[in-house]
Tab-separated table of C-alpha atoms in Angstrom:
chain	number	residue	atom	x	y	z
A	1	MET	CA	3.876	12.953	38.139
A	2	ASN	CA	6.842	14.870	36.739
A	3	LYS	CA	10.197	13.079	36.699
A	4	LYS	CA	13.691	14.453	36.244
A	5	ILE	CA	15.895	12.273	34.055
A	6	SER	CA	18.992	11.364	36.050
A	7	SER	CA	20.145	8.237	34.215
A	8	ALA	CA	19.778	6.823	30.714
A	9	LEU	CA	20.455	3.593	28.869
A	10	ILE	CA	21.295	4.245	25.227
A	11	SER	CA	21.910	1.387	22.785
A	12	VAL	CA	20.783	2.059	19.235
A	13	PHE	CA	21.361	0.685	15.753
A	14	TYR	CA	20.771	4.036	14.050
A	15	LYS	CA	22.902	6.897	15.375
A	16	ASP	CA	21.873	9.717	13.032
A	17	ASN	CA	20.856	12.812	15.060
A	18	LEU	CA	21.794	11.082	18.309
A	19	ALA	CA	24.699	13.422	19.141
A	20	PRO	CA	22.670	16.509	20.212
A	21	ILE	CA	20.535	14.360	22.533
A	22	VAL	CA	23.572	12.829	24.201
A	23	ALA	CA	25.212	16.246	24.487
A	24	PHE	CA	22.149	17.713	26.214
A	25	LEU	CA	21.850	14.770	28.621
A	26	HIS	CA	25.522	15.118	29.490
A	27	LYS	CA	25.068	18.835	30.109
A	28	GLN	CA	22.202	17.963	32.469
A	29	GLY	CA	24.468	15.634	34.441
A	30	VAL	CA	22.635	12.494	33.365
A	31	LYS	CA	24.546	9.250	33.954
A	32	ILE	CA	24.668	7.357	30.649
A	33	TYR	CA	24.935	3.586	30.254
A	34	SER	CA	25.661	2.067	26.872
A	35	THR	CA	27.023	-0.893	24.932
A	36	GLY	CA	29.060	-1.736	21.854
A	37	GLY	CA	28.951	0.660	18.945
A	38	THR	CA	26.756	3.182	20.737
A	39	GLN	CA	29.192	3.330	23.642
A	40	GLN	CA	32.033	3.983	21.210
A	41	PHE	CA	29.956	6.652	19.435
A	42	ILE	CA	29.308	8.503	22.717
A	43	GLU	CA	32.941	8.234	23.819
A	44	ASP	CA	34.040	9.657	20.459
A	45	LEU	CA	31.935	12.717	21.311
A	46	GLY	CA	34.158	13.187	24.368
A	47	ILE	CA	31.318	12.285	26.741
A	48	GLN	CA	31.753	9.954	29.691
A	49	VAL	CA	29.713	6.767	29.482
A	50	THR	CA	29.418	3.686	31.696
A	51	ALA	CA	29.601	0.340	29.908
A	52	VAL	CA	26.683	-1.982	30.669
A	53	GLU	CA	29.257	-4.719	31.221
A	54	SER	CA	30.650	-2.829	34.214
A	55	LEU	CA	27.139	-2.553	35.634
A	56	THR	CA	26.319	-6.238	35.206
A	57	SER	CA	29.861	-7.596	35.728
A	58	TYR	CA	29.130	-9.756	32.715
A	59	PRO	CA	30.601	-9.411	29.222
A	60	SER	CA	28.691	-9.334	25.961
A	61	ILE	CA	28.512	-12.984	24.895
A	62	PHE	CA	27.466	-15.199	21.972
A	63	GLY	CA	28.527	-12.701	19.341
A	64	GLY	CA	26.536	-9.898	20.952
A	65	ARG	CA	23.327	-11.905	21.235
A	66	VAL	CA	23.343	-11.406	25.008
A	67	LYS	CA	24.373	-7.962	26.271
A	68	THR	CA	21.638	-6.313	28.312
A	69	LEU	CA	19.590	-9.328	29.427
A	70	HIS	CA	20.489	-9.007	33.109
A	71	PRO	CA	18.549	-8.241	36.344
A	72	LYS	CA	20.622	-5.129	37.036
A	73	VAL	CA	19.530	-3.656	33.707
A	74	PHE	CA	15.907	-4.770	33.741
A	75	GLY	CA	15.621	-4.194	37.462
A	76	GLY	CA	16.771	-0.606	37.009
A	77	ILE	CA	14.028	-0.112	34.419
A	78	LEU	CA	11.173	-2.055	35.998
A	79	TYR	CA	11.401	-1.340	39.706
A	80	ARG	CA	8.578	0.867	40.945
A	81	ARG	CA	9.845	4.084	42.464
A	82	ASP	CA	6.809	4.393	44.745
A	83	ASN	CA	6.922	0.793	46.016
A	84	GLN	CA	8.890	0.455	49.255
A	85	GLU	CA	9.668	-3.219	48.727
A	86	ASP	CA	11.006	-2.521	45.228
A	87	ILE	CA	13.095	0.355	46.574
A	88	SER	CA	14.558	-1.872	49.315
A	89	GLN	CA	15.398	-4.646	46.840
A	90	SER	CA	17.050	-2.229	44.434
A	91	ALA	CA	19.267	-1.022	47.272
A	92	GLN	CA	19.986	-4.570	48.476
A	93	TYR	CA	21.087	-5.749	45.035
A	94	GLU	CA	22.748	-2.447	44.066
A	95	ILE	CA	20.414	-1.880	41.116
A	96	PRO	CA	20.585	1.711	39.855
A	97	SER	CA	17.470	3.404	38.508
A	98	ILE	CA	17.277	3.977	34.746
A	99	ASP	CA	14.917	6.838	33.865
A	100	LEU	CA	15.364	7.016	30.093
A	101	VAL	CA	15.752	4.083	27.710
A	102	MET	CA	16.776	4.767	24.124
A	103	VAL	CA	16.793	1.502	22.225
A	104	ASP	CA	15.821	0.738	18.635
A	105	LEU	CA	15.460	-2.571	16.858
A	106	TYR	CA	17.584	-4.413	14.333
A	107	PRO	CA	16.336	-3.683	10.782
A	108	PHE	CA	14.440	-6.924	10.227
A	109	GLU	CA	12.043	-5.732	7.505
A	110	GLU	CA	14.794	-3.940	5.611
A	111	THR	CA	16.937	-7.077	5.667
A	112	VAL	CA	14.079	-9.204	4.327
A	113	SER	CA	13.276	-6.672	1.585
A	114	LYS	CA	16.881	-6.765	0.371
A	115	GLY	CA	16.616	-10.495	-0.272
A	116	ALA	CA	19.202	-11.425	2.347
A	117	SER	CA	19.958	-15.015	3.307
A	118	GLU	CA	17.848	-16.626	5.999
A	119	GLU	CA	20.880	-16.666	8.295
A	120	ASP	CA	21.223	-12.886	8.012
A	121	ILE	CA	17.477	-12.408	8.438
A	122	ILE	CA	17.361	-14.496	11.608
A	123	GLU	CA	20.258	-12.527	13.084
A	124	LYS	CA	18.172	-9.383	12.625
A	125	ILE	CA	15.479	-10.662	14.998
A	126	ASP	CA	16.064	-8.421	17.995
A	127	ILE	CA	15.838	-9.995	21.455
A	128	GLY	CA	17.415	-7.648	23.979
A	129	GLY	CA	16.180	-4.486	22.324
A	130	ILE	CA	12.538	-5.469	22.134
A	131	SER	CA	12.673	-6.718	25.734
A	132	LEU	CA	14.096	-3.408	26.935
A	133	ILE	CA	11.471	-1.459	25.020
A	134	ARG	CA	8.622	-3.481	26.478
A	135	ALA	CA	10.033	-3.194	29.989
A	136	ALA	CA	10.468	0.569	29.795
A	137	ALA	CA	7.049	1.063	28.192
A	138	LYS	CA	5.407	-1.079	30.857
A	139	ASN	CA	6.927	1.094	33.580
A	140	PHE	CA	5.959	4.380	31.924
A	141	GLN	CA	4.984	5.650	35.380
A	142	ASP	CA	8.704	6.151	36.013
A	143	VAL	CA	10.578	5.628	32.735
A	144	LEU	CA	10.627	7.372	29.358
A	145	ILE	CA	11.083	5.018	26.395
A	146	VAL	CA	12.358	6.122	22.989
A	147	ALA	CA	12.108	3.179	20.619
A	148	SER	CA	12.856	4.632	17.189
A	149	ARG	CA	15.008	7.227	15.479
A	150	GLU	CA	11.707	8.736	14.283
A	151	GLN	CA	11.267	9.988	17.869
A	152	TYR	CA	14.695	11.596	18.310
A	153	ALA	CA	13.520	15.066	17.288
A	154	ASP	CA	10.487	14.885	19.601
A	155	LEU	CA	12.669	13.715	22.478
A	156	LEU	CA	15.195	16.517	22.017
A	157	THR	CA	12.444	19.136	21.886
A	158	LEU	CA	10.813	17.669	24.988
A	159	ILE	CA	13.895	17.590	27.199
A	160	GLN	CA	15.106	20.990	26.011
A	161	GLU	CA	11.772	22.699	26.609
A	162	LYS	CA	11.249	21.032	29.993
A	163	ASN	CA	14.854	21.078	31.136
A	164	GLY	CA	15.136	17.295	31.337
A	165	ILE	CA	11.805	16.812	33.125
A	166	THR	CA	9.026	14.570	31.745
A	167	SER	CA	5.374	14.351	32.732
A	168	LEU	CA	3.267	11.220	33.043
A	169	THR	CA	1.428	12.287	29.876
A	170	ASP	CA	4.737	12.507	28.016
A	171	ARG	CA	5.848	9.088	29.172
A	172	ARG	CA	2.525	7.442	28.389
A	173	LYS	CA	2.549	8.908	24.875
A	174	PHE	CA	6.029	7.536	24.183
A	175	ALA	CA	5.008	4.176	25.704
A	176	ALA	CA	2.072	3.892	23.311
A	177	GLN	CA	4.381	4.624	20.392
A	178	ALA	CA	6.803	2.001	21.682
A	179	PHE	CA	4.165	-0.723	21.780
A	180	ASP	CA	3.151	0.281	18.251
A	181	ILE	CA	6.754	-0.284	17.168
A	182	THR	CA	7.155	-3.632	18.934
A	183	SER	CA	3.818	-5.020	17.734
A	184	HIS	CA	4.642	-4.022	14.152
A	185	TYR	CA	8.048	-5.663	14.473
A	186	ASP	CA	6.587	-8.931	15.769
A	187	THR	CA	3.965	-8.939	13.011
A	188	ALA	CA	6.691	-8.634	10.368
A	189	ILE	CA	8.596	-11.545	11.909
A	190	PHE	CA	5.473	-13.713	12.126
A	191	ASN	CA	4.503	-13.025	8.518
A	192	TYR	CA	8.030	-13.909	7.382
A	193	PHE	CA	7.883	-17.290	9.109
A	194	ASN	CA	4.265	-17.885	8.117
A	195	GLN	CA	5.077	-17.765	4.409
A	196	GLU	CA	5.918	-21.452	4.601
A	197	GLU	CA	3.907	-22.534	7.642
A	198	ASP	CA	0.423	-21.516	6.474
A	199	ASN	CA	-1.014	-20.739	9.907
A	200	LEU	CA	-4.514	-19.406	9.209
A	201	VAL	CA	-3.957	-16.233	11.207
A	202	PHE	CA	-4.580	-12.704	9.949
A	203	LYS	CA	-1.913	-10.202	10.999
A	204	GLN	CA	-1.227	-6.914	9.266
A	205	SER	CA	0.474	-3.797	10.561
A	206	ILE	CA	0.795	-0.394	8.910
A	207	ARG	CA	2.458	2.294	10.997
A	208	HIS	CA	1.498	5.343	8.933
A	209	GLY	CA	-1.971	6.813	8.549
A	210	GLN	CA	-3.794	9.984	7.648
A	211	THR	CA	-7.311	11.131	8.456
A	212	LEU	CA	-9.432	11.787	5.368
A	213	ARG	CA	-12.057	14.507	5.033
A	214	TYR	CA	-14.667	11.778	5.323
A	215	GLY	CA	-15.341	8.257	4.088
A	216	GLU	CA	-17.394	7.147	1.116
A	217	ASN	CA	-20.110	9.587	2.209
A	218	PRO	CA	-19.914	12.748	4.347
A	219	HIS	CA	-21.506	11.055	7.365
A	220	GLN	CA	-18.769	8.363	7.418
A	221	GLN	CA	-15.319	8.838	8.932
A	222	GLY	CA	-12.351	7.735	6.857
A	223	VAL	CA	-8.649	7.007	7.367
A	224	PHE	CA	-5.961	5.867	4.924
A	225	TYR	CA	-3.285	3.625	6.420
A	226	GLY	CA	-0.082	3.755	4.427
A	227	ASN	CA	2.444	6.252	3.121
A	228	LEU	CA	1.152	7.828	-0.084
A	229	ASP	CA	4.360	9.845	-0.442
A	230	GLU	CA	6.172	6.611	-1.282
A	231	MET	CA	3.938	6.162	-4.330
A	232	PHE	CA	3.023	9.660	-5.497
A	233	ASP	CA	4.302	13.212	-5.598
A	234	GLN	CA	1.251	15.462	-5.414
A	235	LEU	CA	1.996	18.546	-7.482
A	236	ASN	CA	-1.332	20.319	-7.257
A	237	GLY	CA	-4.836	20.165	-5.906
A	238	LYS	CA	-6.811	19.512	-2.781
A	239	GLU	CA	-6.374	16.720	-0.276
A	240	LEU	CA	-7.194	13.260	-1.629
A	241	SER	CA	-10.575	11.908	-0.544
A	242	TYR	CA	-11.657	8.359	0.258
A	243	ASN	CA	-13.391	8.038	-3.114
A	244	ASN	CA	-10.398	9.534	-4.920
A	245	LEU	CA	-8.178	6.872	-3.385
A	246	VAL	CA	-10.513	4.035	-4.339
A	247	ASP	CA	-10.619	5.258	-7.946
A	248	ILE	CA	-6.862	5.863	-8.037
A	249	ASP	CA	-6.262	2.299	-6.880
A	250	ALA	CA	-8.468	0.971	-9.689
A	251	ALA	CA	-6.763	3.245	-12.216
A	252	VAL	CA	-3.258	2.145	-11.216
A	253	ALA	CA	-4.274	-1.523	-11.394
A	254	LEU	CA	-5.769	-1.107	-14.886
A	255	MET	CA	-2.844	0.860	-16.292
A	256	SER	CA	-0.372	-1.737	-14.995
A	257	GLU	CA	-1.604	-4.049	-17.774
A	258	PHE	CA	-0.260	-1.762	-20.518
A	259	SER	CA	3.246	-0.977	-21.731
A	260	GLU	CA	2.280	0.863	-24.930
A	261	THR	CA	1.171	4.505	-24.696
A	262	ALA	CA	-2.239	4.434	-23.022
A	263	PHE	CA	-4.850	6.597	-21.301
A	264	ALA	CA	-7.764	5.561	-19.107
A	265	ILE	CA	-10.642	7.572	-17.657
A	266	LEU	CA	-12.413	6.049	-14.648
A	267	LYS	CA	-15.605	6.732	-12.734
A	268	HIS	CA	-16.513	4.727	-9.637
A	269	THR	CA	-13.571	2.339	-10.324
A	270	ASN	CA	-14.740	1.431	-13.853
A	271	ALA	CA	-13.176	2.639	-17.078
A	272	CYS	CA	-15.560	4.842	-19.036
A	273	GLY	CA	-12.745	5.490	-21.510
A	274	MET	CA	-9.584	3.558	-22.384
A	275	ALA	CA	-7.321	3.656	-25.404
A	276	THR	CA	-3.805	3.223	-26.702
A	277	GLY	CA	-2.196	5.530	-29.225
A	278	ILE	CA	0.996	6.628	-30.896
A	279	THR	CA	1.131	9.798	-28.759
A	280	PRO	CA	-0.373	10.665	-25.358
A	281	LYS	CA	-2.705	13.153	-27.050
A	282	GLU	CA	-4.005	10.536	-29.478
A	283	ALA	CA	-4.524	7.968	-26.710
A	284	TYR	CA	-6.372	10.500	-24.548
A	285	LEU	CA	-8.691	11.684	-27.314
A	286	LYS	CA	-9.537	8.096	-28.263
A	287	ALA	CA	-10.249	7.285	-24.600
A	288	LEU	CA	-12.491	10.344	-24.271
A	289	GLN	CA	-14.580	9.295	-27.288
A	290	ALA	CA	-16.001	6.270	-25.444
A	291	ASP	CA	-18.029	8.396	-23.033
A	292	PRO	CA	-17.293	12.125	-22.851
A	293	VAL	CA	-20.294	12.556	-20.533
A	294	SER	CA	-19.097	10.173	-17.824
A	295	ALA	CA	-15.549	11.518	-18.166
A	296	PHE	CA	-16.683	14.693	-16.400
A	297	GLY	CA	-15.276	14.623	-12.866
A	298	GLY	CA	-13.338	11.427	-13.482
A	299	VAL	CA	-9.930	10.070	-12.566
A	300	ILE	CA	-7.511	9.994	-15.509
A	301	ILE	CA	-4.308	7.970	-15.765
A	302	THR	CA	-1.554	7.511	-18.329
A	303	ASN	CA	1.680	5.559	-18.413
A	304	LYS	CA	3.622	8.146	-20.421
A	305	THR	CA	4.825	11.710	-19.933
A	306	VAL	CA	2.079	14.292	-20.397
A	307	ASP	CA	3.327	16.831	-22.934
A	308	LEU	CA	1.844	20.211	-23.802
A	309	PRO	CA	-0.345	19.063	-26.752
A	310	CYS	CA	-1.898	16.430	-24.507
A	311	ALA	CA	-2.289	18.864	-21.610
A	312	GLU	CA	-4.099	21.350	-23.842
A	313	GLU	CA	-6.748	18.711	-24.542
A	314	LEU	CA	-6.931	17.583	-20.923
A	315	ASN	CA	-7.386	21.162	-19.790
A	316	LYS	CA	-10.690	21.370	-21.688
A	317	LEU	CA	-12.234	18.776	-19.351
A	318	PHE	CA	-13.195	19.045	-15.701
A	319	PHE	CA	-11.605	16.077	-13.953
A	320	GLU	CA	-10.739	15.279	-10.333
A	321	VAL	CA	-7.363	13.562	-10.655
A	322	LEU	CA	-4.622	13.058	-13.227
A	323	ILE	CA	-1.989	10.365	-12.633
A	324	ALA	CA	1.128	10.212	-14.792
A	325	PRO	CA	4.765	9.162	-14.450
A	326	ALA	CA	5.876	12.647	-15.544
A	327	CYS	CA	4.715	15.975	-16.993
A	328	SER	CA	6.619	18.431	-19.123
A	329	VAL	CA	7.224	21.829	-17.544
A	330	GLU	CA	4.799	23.509	-19.961
A	331	ALA	CA	2.125	20.852	-19.434
A	332	LEU	CA	2.412	21.116	-15.673
A	333	GLU	CA	2.122	24.891	-15.721
A	334	LEU	CA	-1.084	24.671	-17.767
A	335	LEU	CA	-2.656	21.869	-15.725
A	336	LYS	CA	-1.937	23.665	-12.444
A	337	SER	CA	-4.122	26.562	-13.581
A	338	LYS	CA	-7.058	24.897	-11.786
A	339	LYS	CA	-6.150	25.012	-8.092
A	340	ASN	CA	-8.310	22.061	-6.974
A	341	ARG	CA	-7.227	19.741	-9.792
A	342	ILE	CA	-5.217	16.907	-8.257
A	343	LEU	CA	-2.020	16.108	-10.155
A	344	LEU	CA	-0.082	13.016	-9.088
A	345	LEU	CA	3.289	11.835	-10.363
A	346	GLN	CA	3.387	8.072	-9.895
A	347	LYS	CA	6.574	6.488	-8.588
A	348	PRO	CA	7.621	2.883	-9.223
A	349	VAL	CA	6.520	1.003	-6.109
A	350	ARG	CA	6.066	-2.717	-5.605
A	351	LEU	CA	2.477	-3.284	-4.529
A	352	ALA	CA	1.109	-6.035	-2.303
A	353	GLU	CA	0.040	-9.266	-3.969
A	354	LYS	CA	-2.698	-9.943	-1.406
A	355	GLN	CA	-5.905	-8.025	-0.805
A	356	PHE	CA	-8.290	-8.120	2.125
A	357	LYS	CA	-11.329	-6.386	3.563
A	358	THR	CA	-13.589	-6.644	6.577
A	359	LEU	CA	-16.543	-8.919	5.994
A	360	LEU	CA	-19.280	-10.053	8.390
A	361	ASN	CA	-17.566	-10.604	11.751
A	362	GLY	CA	-14.090	-11.081	10.325
A	363	VAL	CA	-11.738	-10.398	7.435
A	364	ILE	CA	-11.579	-12.019	4.010
A	365	GLU	CA	-8.277	-12.295	2.144
A	366	GLN	CA	-7.254	-13.472	-1.303
A	367	ASP	CA	-4.450	-13.327	-3.832
A	368	LYS	CA	-4.799	-10.392	-6.198
A	369	ASP	CA	-5.933	-11.308	-9.690
A	370	LEU	CA	-2.546	-11.014	-11.360
A	371	ALA	CA	-3.349	-13.375	-14.239
A	372	MET	CA	-3.429	-11.904	-17.704
A	373	GLU	CA	-3.722	-14.012	-20.807
A	374	ILE	CA	-1.542	-13.614	-23.874
A	375	GLU	CA	-2.068	-14.841	-27.446
A	376	ALA	CA	-0.509	-18.227	-26.690
A	377	ASP	CA	-3.166	-18.841	-24.017
A	378	LEU	CA	-6.079	-18.433	-26.407
A	379	LYS	CA	-7.936	-21.537	-27.542
A	380	VAL	CA	-9.827	-21.133	-30.788
A	381	VAL	CA	-13.087	-23.083	-30.393
A	382	THR	CA	-14.875	-22.072	-33.604
A	383	LYS	CA	-14.352	-22.974	-37.252
A	384	ARG	CA	-13.251	-19.446	-38.027
A	385	ALA	CA	-10.123	-18.292	-36.239
A	386	PRO	CA	-9.808	-14.592	-35.392
A	387	THR	CA	-7.653	-12.464	-37.665
A	388	THR	CA	-4.412	-10.913	-36.432
A	389	GLU	CA	-6.165	-7.579	-35.902
A	390	GLU	CA	-9.053	-9.254	-34.105
A	391	ILE	CA	-6.633	-11.038	-31.765
A	392	LYS	CA	-5.062	-7.702	-30.816
A	393	SER	CA	-8.482	-6.245	-30.112
A	394	LEU	CA	-9.576	-9.330	-28.151
A	395	LEU	CA	-6.515	-9.177	-25.903
A	396	PHE	CA	-7.055	-5.439	-25.350
A	397	ALA	CA	-10.698	-6.022	-24.423
A	398	ASN	CA	-9.749	-8.892	-22.116
A	399	LYS	CA	-7.452	-6.595	-20.121
A	400	LEU	CA	-10.314	-4.162	-19.694
A	401	VAL	CA	-12.872	-6.768	-18.690
A	402	LYS	CA	-10.589	-7.943	-15.875
A	403	HIS	CA	-10.755	-4.490	-14.269
A	404	THR	CA	-14.502	-3.845	-14.676
A	405	LYS	CA	-17.249	-4.691	-12.188
A	406	SER	CA	-19.105	-7.960	-12.830
A	407	ASN	CA	-21.222	-8.873	-14.656
A	408	THR	CA	-19.506	-7.053	-17.449
A	409	ILE	CA	-19.186	-7.000	-21.215
A	410	ILE	CA	-16.553	-4.968	-23.068
A	411	LEU	CA	-16.884	-3.856	-26.685
A	412	ALA	CA	-13.622	-2.629	-28.209
A	413	ALA	CA	-11.506	-2.455	-31.346
A	414	ASP	CA	-8.050	-1.349	-32.387
A	415	GLY	CA	-6.863	-0.378	-28.922
A	416	GLN	CA	-9.998	1.578	-28.036
A	417	LEU	CA	-12.861	0.946	-25.646
A	418	PHE	CA	-16.165	1.448	-27.460
A	419	ALA	CA	-18.443	0.759	-24.507
A	420	SER	CA	-18.895	-1.430	-21.454
A	421	GLY	CA	-21.810	-2.961	-19.645
A	422	VAL	CA	-20.912	-2.671	-15.978
A	423	GLY	CA	-22.063	-4.343	-12.764
A	424	GLN	CA	-25.228	-5.893	-14.109
A	425	THR	CA	-27.094	-8.793	-12.503
A	426	SER	CA	-27.505	-10.362	-15.952
A	427	ARG	CA	-24.832	-10.786	-18.619
A	428	VAL	CA	-27.486	-10.111	-21.240
A	429	ASP	CA	-28.262	-6.798	-19.527
A	430	ALA	CA	-24.548	-5.929	-19.501
A	431	LEU	CA	-24.277	-6.639	-23.238
A	432	GLU	CA	-27.401	-4.681	-24.158
A	433	GLN	CA	-26.182	-1.762	-22.036
A	434	ALA	CA	-22.827	-1.798	-23.844
A	435	ILE	CA	-24.437	-1.983	-27.296
A	436	GLU	CA	-26.808	0.895	-26.573
A	437	LYS	CA	-24.007	3.037	-25.192
A	438	ALA	CA	-21.641	2.341	-28.113
A	439	ARG	CA	-24.323	3.284	-30.609
A	440	HIS	CA	-25.202	6.415	-28.632
A	441	PHE	CA	-21.626	7.664	-29.009
A	442	GLY	CA	-21.464	6.794	-32.707
A	443	PHE	CA	-19.302	3.646	-32.797
A	444	ASP	CA	-19.549	1.175	-35.664
A	445	LEU	CA	-19.983	-2.185	-33.959
A	446	SER	CA	-19.124	-4.112	-37.122
A	447	LYS	CA	-15.524	-3.289	-36.198
A	448	ALA	CA	-15.869	-4.312	-32.544
A	449	VAL	CA	-14.992	-7.454	-30.627
A	450	MET	CA	-16.694	-8.604	-27.434
A	451	SER	CA	-15.110	-9.697	-24.153
A	452	SER	CA	-16.893	-11.268	-21.182
A	453	ASP	CA	-15.537	-11.669	-17.650
A	454	ALA	CA	-17.208	-15.098	-17.289
A	455	PHE	CA	-18.674	-17.822	-19.495
A	456	PHE	CA	-21.979	-17.643	-21.339
A	457	PRO	CA	-24.490	-20.036	-19.773
A	458	PHE	CA	-26.650	-19.776	-22.917
A	459	PRO	CA	-26.031	-18.725	-26.545
A	460	ASP	CA	-28.157	-15.586	-26.124
A	461	CYS	CA	-25.150	-13.256	-25.725
A	462	VAL	CA	-23.389	-14.354	-28.919
A	463	GLU	CA	-26.714	-14.093	-30.752
A	464	ILE	CA	-27.314	-10.524	-29.532
A	465	ALA	CA	-23.709	-9.599	-30.325
A	466	TYR	CA	-23.949	-11.006	-33.855
A	467	LYS	CA	-27.135	-9.079	-34.559
A	468	ALA	CA	-25.333	-5.913	-33.428
A	469	GLY	CA	-22.565	-6.594	-35.967
A	470	ILE	CA	-19.879	-8.153	-33.740
A	471	LYS	CA	-17.815	-10.930	-35.336
A	472	ALA	CA	-15.220	-11.944	-32.698
A	473	VAL	CA	-15.599	-12.971	-29.062
A	474	ILE	CA	-13.284	-13.739	-26.132
A	475	GLN	CA	-14.537	-15.421	-22.964
A	476	PRO	CA	-13.280	-17.895	-20.325
A	477	GLY	CA	-15.421	-20.834	-21.421
A	478	GLY	CA	-16.419	-23.559	-18.990
A	479	SER	CA	-20.209	-23.607	-19.259
A	480	ILE	CA	-21.939	-26.963	-19.622
A	481	LYS	CA	-23.645	-25.357	-22.629
A	482	ASP	CA	-20.498	-24.015	-24.315
A	483	ALA	CA	-21.374	-26.144	-27.340
A	484	ASP	CA	-24.549	-24.134	-27.912
A	485	SER	CA	-22.638	-20.845	-28.086
A	486	ILE	CA	-19.971	-22.411	-30.305
A	487	ALA	CA	-22.600	-23.805	-32.667
A	488	TYR	CA	-24.258	-20.394	-33.038
A	489	CYS	CA	-20.883	-18.789	-33.769
A	490	ASP	CA	-20.042	-21.419	-36.398
A	491	ALA	CA	-23.416	-20.971	-38.059
A	492	ASN	CA	-22.826	-17.225	-38.327
A	493	HIS	CA	-19.100	-17.077	-39.129
A	494	ILE	CA	-18.142	-15.654	-35.712
A	495	ALA	CA	-14.662	-16.310	-34.319
A	496	MET	CA	-14.568	-17.189	-30.624
A	497	VAL	CA	-11.655	-17.964	-28.316
A	498	PHE	CA	-11.576	-19.314	-24.764
A	499	THR	CA	-9.036	-18.122	-22.204
A	500	GLY	CA	-9.789	-20.646	-19.465
A	501	VAL	CA	-9.533	-17.852	-16.873
A	502	ARG	CA	-12.485	-16.097	-15.259
A	503	HIS	CA	-12.073	-12.480	-14.134
A	504	PHE	CA	-14.918	-11.729	-11.753
A	505	LYS	CA	-14.605	-8.410	-9.949
A	506	HIS	CA	-16.997	-7.548	-7.139
């Protein structure tokens, strides 16, 4: 049923773009009720407004904590216009109808994110506002609810185009959006309190989403929930796909381990190329050497500005996505020559420290693997200690192994991935895969070190590595047969260090 707006309650924290709405309502002869700062804002526009206090005959009390919590306010919102008993009671108690409610919520999440004191945070838990929103949304048959400044433009368009009249479809749409806002708000409050209470309850809320072309495969539907614009500026290329996003996530996580100039090339979330260098061009070319075949169609990431010399090399390769903090004007012009090539400028954004996914009939959650070992964490367990250069290579390889699917072995040297054995059911298989691949692309394994994501249950891996020419190993340790691997290393002058930290990735 269509309804003409004849009265409105407006009490908002954010007043940007509110003036044209109020002006239009006034022009339509709508009676406006308001409180506090919003009332003053409307009066400053030269528009007549009725204070809620004059409606309730009750002042704002307790420092503004109680302003609108009154039967004359909630009655005016909740009474059913087609219910004779409700109509009679509204007349008996002199409760005016309220057809439009514009109320937003105190900025709770923003206050928390700024590191405010708990006292300030608690004061930003809205009581009256969220109650008004829920009441108006519940009675969407008669009332239009606007619960966020994000809806101001839609509201103004609606009332201008329909001359102040709303349909049931309009009101139901705004009600759904209102409940989205209130549920998100309550989730944020719960998660704030639950940081210290440890209630085993899973609650997450993300209010932005975009439909993807499809999911992992064309027959699967896909949606991304989040705001990618907060993290990237897309300068070129087609819409990001589900698989693009999965690979981009893996690429960003890997590159976060490096501060020196670095490039990584990923396929199916695993690095097929990774290197550091003095210049972006050098780092890229070293990364490409590891597997120029798999690099085709990959996702590429760097932590430095892409200049023209680097872009000229990149432009020789077909790749899906390039992620960088910046590009020179000349580099960008060249890279944009391929219209479907996705170019993303990465912005500094704090990422979540938890990760979760659906599993069986529920959800599984864990802390992200944010551990990364440094030289001081390494325990030399063999007679021969690694050289300074070997230590650098071992730490580089250990960063890579953390971000590669288990079971995995990384072979690397001097800031360059030689090869990896990825996602194998046997660690021996992973090592043999890595050795074969490194040799195929012409690497001298006598210069390489080996990293493993988990301990060696038997000495077979260090034996195979030694026979391939490898002389330094990094692994977590912790096997009941560690002594066997150590003994083999000592007998063959291999240096081995334990980190004490396993980096499984499934």
